[in-house]
Amino acid sequence: MQGKYLLRGLVSTTLAVGMTSGALAAPTTATPASAATASAYNQPPKEILDVMRAPPPPVPSLSPTRDKLMLVTMQDFPSIAKVATPFLRLAGVRIEPGNHSQHDTPGGYGIPPCVSAIDLVQVADGKQTAVKLPADACPRRPVWSADGQRFAFENITTAAVELWVGDAKTGAVRRLPGVRLNQMFGDQMQWMPDQKTLLVKLVTGNKAPPVEAPGSAGPGIQESIGGTGQSSTYENRDTLRNRYDESLFNYYGTSQLALVDAASGKITNVGKPGLYEELSVAPDSRHVVVTEIRPPYSYVTTFDRFPKQIDLWDLRGVKPGANPVVREIAALPLADRVPNRGVPTGPRSFTWRPTDAATLVWAEALDGGDPKVKAAERDKLVMLKAPFTGAPVEITRTEQRYAGLSWSENAGTALLSDYDVNRKWRRTWQLNVDDAKNSRRLVWDMSADEKYANPGNPVRRQLANGSWVIRQDGDTIYLSGMGSSPDGDRPFLDKFSLGTQQSERLFRSGKTSYEQFIGFAGNDTRRLLTWYQSTTDTPNALLRTVGAPAAGAVKGEAAFDSSSAPLTHLKDTAPQVREIQKRLVKYKRADGVDLSFTLYTPPGYKEGTRLPTILNAYPLDYADASQAGQTTGSQATFTRLRQYRLLLLSGYAIIDSAAFPIVGDPRKAYDTYTEQLVANAKAAVDEAVRLGVTDPARVGVTGHSHGALMTANLLAHSDLFRAGAATSGSYNKSLTPFGFQNERRSVWEAPDVYTKVSTFFYADKLKTPLLIVHGGDDANPGTTPLQSTKLYEAIRGNGGVTRLVMLPHEPHWYAARESNEQLVYEMLRWFDKYVKNAPAPAPASVAAN
């Protein structure tokens, strides 16, 4: 019987000391082993599989001209065959050598999904046109041209990353022949300001990649010659190791910049091949800021810290192969010693003024980029105008770290933001960059964690040249936000006067639904497009008309034309999920901090019935308890089930997104990390028990990444849970010695803190069953697969009950359908054994003996 439940190569067959000699019993409704004989993977029951495989709702994308709505449906899970495609690890980039595509997102968070369907909807009449995608295509999300006439997308094949263009009127798409994009460093495709041409990075030539003769790579050598410096902890297989790796990095990273005519497909090469990273085009369609990676490389960090050459190119009249450089902006050295939470020195954060033909703005650190240095001013902002022959002119300085410039469509005006990492504080100023007196006006000044008073984000529009600007009518701008409140999130749209700094609410989502502002319909700011959903209503686009406030209306609300109708009519693909109920629950921690969670109950639940329950959370850091207690999320969203939530279909209640704040001075909040974890968990479980839903003797806990560390620590430091499931965690913080999460002290500065938060050092105390799952190719800094392997060995060696599941080929977030089905199968059988069907716990007096 034991062999029936082994994972056939996915995990070690060794049973942990303290487990029974027989195999872990499978759920009574699990798929029989005979049904999975063709695969090394297991599956959960059919009722769960049906929900997992239901197509997801599409994502709306409004055209820049606001007359068409594109509905983009993403593929939920690629096959394991796709995820297992061989790739090279080159300084933080995982590249598939067969087609020069990025194998996963930056940091190894997940395989980029394919688009499975694209539909175009006319805003005027709701007419819908399906885009006919090529057979067996794997398109990426389309990018609109600013004139709304076309859209472009990349299509991934086994041999190339192709460039396709679509007609927004007919939905017809076609491949531009001869274009093979190089995705190595991103920025491989963008519309030029004329909206007729695309700037691309092409794979260069047909030269074969370098071949390593056996034993010829030589030693991997690193050297430090003094000076302090900190860097993230990377999976060592993903950084360069030797000169052969360097040669591969050069080969696959080298691209040819080119202009491609969207109508004719004509390709015009620009400049010589190079290791081009970021490309930023001026509104004049002529000048481009080009960032090129240069040696010497580092074997410690990833390519984003490598030396950079930043030049200004002029594309006009440049012959293929000729030098287009008109000015050097900066030659940046290797940035492998950037202070924790700091920034590199030298020019950074480039932006073009959208209403000028060619005026470049960037930031430079005044404090060495180090937040620990006391400085009256941390950054300066400078501007350089065409023809770029003079010296940059300083615009302004920021007392806190520069955090971005949002340009208005009114020439010269912008919103400037700065951020204090030590206080987690953000300020926004109204700035006129042409004012020689450097005058500016404070608009917002608040904690970065503030949710209830968050003003939202300025609504932007795209100019004809492709630049994005804040939409402004006189001194009025529009703000769209999440609308967090004690009742949960209620998205809104406001008019905001920059002159009086007073706002007028135009729209707010109702309490029983969740409705987000998409954009204005055409140029009329009274007509809004929104994305509406509720627990039972599939997300759909609505066309709303702003009306006068109704008599007796609550302040801050707005009335709408009652004749408004849905623009789209999408159907529910998983109707069985609608029987699940959820509610927002608010309560307090023992020290008075306000907390909340969303409580899900399974189909057919009867009030008063106590259920086995799974708690899920992710700890977040807060400098102030008042922000930590603010409610986020909404119980009115359309319910979709993924991962642990699928256990609802097997009779579990779920305490979801439980607030787990770690409150304190950001420089030392982790001094009380474990105490706050336990206090958060106890408050959540006690409240669910008080509501009559949760059986206190049958509670499990699960979390991902930092939530996985939380899960393991709760089992080690409390008796609230019968079992846990931790996915892709980091359990020994001494392996990330220069900081983690918001902890910026090193292990040598705070050794007790690193030990206290690390479950690895408490493995001898951890007797509650723990399921450990990890992606075998996790490249997220700090969560190397070794973390899970060593925790499993530590628990096993100390007599604990544990199971390790290593999912082959998976990054930090699991991508493949087979892997996700295996994960749910593992969680269900683990929690069924140790939570739902666990024997009653022994009385405390007996257990103490």
mmCIF file with all atom_site columns, N, CA and C in Angstrom, residues 343-370:
data_model
loop_
_atom_site.group_PDB
_atom_site.id
_atom_site.type_symbol
_atom_site.label_atom_id
_atom_site.label_alt_id
_atom_site.label_comp_id
_atom_site.label_asym_id
_atom_site.label_entity_id
_atom_site.label_seq_id
_atom_site.pdbx_PDB_ins_code
_atom_site.Cartn_x
_atom_site.Cartn_y
_atom_site.Cartn_z
_atom_site.occupancy
_atom_site.B_iso_or_equiv
_atom_site.pdbx_formal_charge
_atom_site.auth_seq_id
_atom_site.auth_comp_id
_atom_site.auth_asym_id
_atom_site.auth_atom_id
_atom_site.pdbx_PDB_model_num
ATOM 1  N N  . VAL A 1 343 ? 20.107 53.338 -3.292  1.00 0.00 ? 343 VAL A N  1
ATOM 2  C CA . VAL A 1 343 ? 20.099 53.440 -4.747  1.00 0.00 ? 343 VAL A CA 1
ATOM 3  C C  . VAL A 1 343 ? 21.533 53.616 -5.232  1.00 0.00 ? 343 VAL A C  1
ATOM 4  N N  . PRO A 1 344 ? 21.827 53.246 -6.484  1.00 0.00 ? 344 PRO A N  1
ATOM 5  C CA . PRO A 1 344 ? 23.167 53.482 -7.025  1.00 0.00 ? 344 PRO A CA 1
ATOM 6  C C  . PRO A 1 344 ? 23.423 54.978 -7.194  1.00 0.00 ? 344 PRO A C  1
ATOM 7  N N  . THR A 1 345 ? 24.684 55.345 -7.194  1.00 0.00 ? 345 THR A N  1
ATOM 8  C CA . THR A 1 345 ? 25.044 56.729 -7.485  1.00 0.00 ? 345 THR A CA 1
ATOM 9  C C  . THR A 1 345 ? 25.052 56.941 -8.997  1.00 0.00 ? 345 THR A C  1
ATOM 10 N N  . GLY A 1 346 ? 25.010 58.211 -9.408  1.00 0.00 ? 346 GLY A N  1
ATOM 11 C CA . GLY A 1 346 ? 24.998 58.527 -10.827 1.00 0.00 ? 346 GLY A CA 1
ATOM 12 C C  . GLY A 1 346 ? 23.583 58.684 -11.355 1.00 0.00 ? 346 GLY A C  1
ATOM 13 N N  . PRO A 1 347 ? 23.440 59.074 -12.626 1.00 0.00 ? 347 PRO A N  1
ATOM 14 C CA . PRO A 1 347 ? 22.123 59.292 -13.224 1.00 0.00 ? 347 PRO A CA 1
ATOM 15 C C  . PRO A 1 347 ? 21.250 58.030 -13.186 1.00 0.00 ? 347 PRO A C  1
ATOM 16 N N  . ARG A 1 348 ? 19.976 58.226 -12.891 1.00 0.00 ? 348 ARG A N  1
ATOM 17 C CA . ARG A 1 348 ? 19.017 57.122 -12.859 1.00 0.00 ? 348 ARG A CA 1
ATOM 18 C C  . ARG A 1 348 ? 17.607 57.677 -13.108 1.00 0.00 ? 348 ARG A C  1
ATOM 19 N N  . SER A 1 349 ? 16.654 56.789 -13.325 1.00 0.00 ? 349 SER A N  1
ATOM 20 C CA . SER A 1 349 ? 15.234 57.158 -13.452 1.00 0.00 ? 349 SER A CA 1
ATOM 21 C C  . SER A 1 349 ? 15.019 58.219 -14.533 1.00 0.00 ? 349 SER A C  1
ATOM 22 N N  . PHE A 1 350 ? 15.330 57.861 -15.774 1.00 0.00 ? 350 PHE A N  1
ATOM 23 C CA . PHE A 1 350 ? 15.208 58.808 -16.885 1.00 0.00 ? 350 PHE A CA 1
ATOM 24 C C  . PHE A 1 350 ? 13.750 58.947 -17.334 1.00 0.00 ? 350 PHE A C  1
ATOM 25 N N  . THR A 1 351 ? 13.366 60.173 -17.690 1.00 0.00 ? 351 THR A N  1
ATOM 26 C CA . THR A 1 351 ? 12.036 60.428 -18.235 1.00 0.00 ? 351 THR A CA 1
ATOM 27 C C  . THR A 1 351 ? 12.130 61.588 -19.219 1.00 0.00 ? 351 THR A C  1
ATOM 28 N N  . TRP A 1 352 ? 11.339 61.513 -20.290 1.00 0.00 ? 352 TRP A N  1
ATOM 29 C CA . TRP A 1 352 ? 11.262 62.606 -21.269 1.00 0.00 ? 352 TRP A CA 1
ATOM 30 C C  . TRP A 1 352 ? 10.053 63.482 -20.946 1.00 0.00 ? 352 TRP A C  1
ATOM 31 N N  . ARG A 1 353 ? 10.224 64.790 -21.089 1.00 0.00 ? 353 ARG A N  1
ATOM 32 C CA . ARG A 1 353 ? 9.058  65.668 -20.974 1.00 0.00 ? 353 ARG A CA 1
ATOM 33 C C  . ARG A 1 353 ? 8.118  65.382 -22.129 1.00 0.00 ? 353 ARG A C  1
ATOM 34 N N  . PRO A 1 354 ? 6.882  65.004 -21.845 1.00 0.00 ? 354 PRO A N  1
ATOM 35 C CA . PRO A 1 354 ? 5.990  64.553 -22.920 1.00 0.00 ? 354 PRO A CA 1
ATOM 36 C C  . PRO A 1 354 ? 5.527  65.650 -23.857 1.00 0.00 ? 354 PRO A C  1
ATOM 37 N N  . THR A 1 355 ? 5.517  66.907 -23.397 1.00 0.00 ? 355 THR A N  1
ATOM 38 C CA . THR A 1 355 ? 5.028  67.998 -24.240 1.00 0.00 ? 355 THR A CA 1
ATOM 39 C C  . THR A 1 355 ? 6.146  68.749 -24.943 1.00 0.00 ? 355 THR A C  1
ATOM 40 N N  . ASP A 1 356 ? 7.396  68.327 -24.753 1.00 0.00 ? 356 ASP A N  1
ATOM 41 C CA . ASP A 1 356 ? 8.539  68.874 -25.486 1.00 0.00 ? 356 ASP A CA 1
ATOM 42 C C  . ASP A 1 356 ? 8.998  67.858 -26.525 1.00 0.00 ? 356 ASP A C  1
ATOM 43 N N  . ALA A 1 357 ? 9.663  68.350 -27.556 1.00 0.00 ? 357 ALA A N  1
ATOM 44 C CA . ALA A 1 357 ? 10.175 67.433 -28.573 1.00 0.00 ? 357 ALA A CA 1
ATOM 45 C C  . ALA A 1 357 ? 11.240 66.522 -27.992 1.00 0.00 ? 357 ALA A C  1
ATOM 46 N N  . ALA A 1 358 ? 12.171 67.090 -27.219 1.00 0.00 ? 358 ALA A N  1
ATOM 47 C CA . ALA A 1 358 ? 13.265 66.281 -26.680 1.00 0.00 ? 358 ALA A CA 1
ATOM 48 C C  . ALA A 1 358 ? 13.901 66.989 -25.487 1.00 0.00 ? 358 ALA A C  1
ATOM 49 N N  . THR A 1 359 ? 13.350 66.786 -24.315 1.00 0.00 ? 359 THR A N  1
ATOM 50 C CA . THR A 1 359 ? 13.919 67.302 -23.073 1.00 0.00 ? 359 THR A CA 1
ATOM 51 C C  . THR A 1 359 ? 13.986 66.160 -22.081 1.00 0.00 ? 359 THR A C  1
ATOM 52 N N  . LEU A 1 360 ? 15.198 65.849 -21.652 1.00 0.00 ? 360 LEU A N  1
ATOM 53 C CA . LEU A 1 360 ? 15.432 64.686 -20.801 1.00 0.00 ? 360 LEU A CA 1
ATOM 54 C C  . LEU A 1 360 ? 15.592 65.118 -19.345 1.00 0.00 ? 360 LEU A C  1
ATOM 55 N N  . VAL A 1 361 ? 14.973 64.346 -18.437 1.00 0.00 ? 361 VAL A N  1
ATOM 56 C CA . VAL A 1 361 ? 15.056 64.614 -17.000 1.00 0.00 ? 361 VAL A CA 1
ATOM 57 C C  . VAL A 1 361 ? 15.507 63.341 -16.301 1.00 0.00 ? 361 VAL A C  1
ATOM 58 N N  . TRP A 1 362 ? 16.381 63.488 -15.286 1.00 0.00 ? 362 TRP A N  1
ATOM 59 C CA . TRP A 1 362 ? 16.774 62.324 -14.500 1.00 0.00 ? 362 TRP A CA 1
ATOM 60 C C  . TRP A 1 362 ? 17.129 62.739 -13.080 1.00 0.00 ? 362 TRP A C  1
ATOM 61 N N  . ALA A 1 363 ? 17.331 61.748 -12.219 1.00 0.00 ? 363 ALA A N  1
ATOM 62 C CA . ALA A 1 363 ? 17.663 61.981 -10.814 1.00 0.00 ? 363 ALA A CA 1
ATOM 63 C C  . ALA A 1 363 ? 19.083 61.518 -10.529 1.00 0.00 ? 363 ALA A C  1
ATOM 64 N N  . GLU A 1 364 ? 19.694 62.112 -9.489  1.00 0.00 ? 364 GLU A N  1
ATOM 65 C CA . GLU A 1 364 ? 21.011 61.696 -9.002  1.00 0.00 ? 364 GLU A CA 1
ATOM 66 C C  . GLU A 1 364 ? 21.037 61.804 -7.483  1.00 0.00 ? 364 GLU A C  1
ATOM 67 N N  . ALA A 1 365 ? 21.641 60.835 -6.825  1.00 0.00 ? 365 ALA A N  1
ATOM 68 C CA . ALA A 1 365 ? 21.718 60.826 -5.365  1.00 0.00 ? 365 ALA A CA 1
ATOM 69 C C  . ALA A 1 365 ? 22.716 61.862 -4.870  1.00 0.00 ? 365 ALA A C  1
ATOM 70 N N  . LEU A 1 366 ? 22.364 62.502 -3.752  1.00 0.00 ? 366 LEU A N  1
ATOM 71 C CA . LEU A 1 366 ? 23.260 63.464 -3.105  1.00 0.00 ? 366 LEU A CA 1
ATOM 72 C C  . LEU A 1 366 ? 23.854 62.905 -1.820  1.00 0.00 ? 366 LEU A C  1
ATOM 73 N N  . ASP A 1 367 ? 23.373 61.739 -1.387  1.00 0.00 ? 367 ASP A N  1
ATOM 74 C CA . ASP A 1 367 ? 23.796 61.153 -0.104  1.00 0.00 ? 367 ASP A CA 1
ATOM 75 C C  . ASP A 1 367 ? 24.536 59.845 -0.284  1.00 0.00 ? 367 ASP A C  1
ATOM 76 N N  . GLY A 1 368 ? 25.098 59.630 -1.490  1.00 0.00 ? 368 GLY A N  1
ATOM 77 C CA . GLY A 1 368 ? 25.766 58.366 -1.768  1.00 0.00 ? 368 GLY A CA 1
ATOM 78 C C  . GLY A 1 368 ? 24.789 57.218 -1.955  1.00 0.00 ? 368 GLY A C  1
ATOM 79 N N  . GLY A 1 369 ? 23.494 57.538 -2.018  1.00 0.00 ? 369 GLY A N  1
ATOM 80 C CA . GLY A 1 369 ? 22.475 56.498 -2.187  1.00 0.00 ? 369 GLY A CA 1
ATOM 81 C C  . GLY A 1 369 ? 22.175 55.718 -0.933  1.00 0.00 ? 369 GLY A C  1
ATOM 82 N N  . ASP A 1 370 ? 22.676 56.187 0.222   1.00 0.00 ? 370 ASP A N  1
ATOM 83 C CA . ASP A 1 370 ? 22.583 55.434 1.472   1.00 0.00 ? 370 ASP A CA 1
ATOM 84 C C  . ASP A 1 370 ? 21.544 56.059 2.407   1.00 0.00 ? 370 ASP A C  1
#
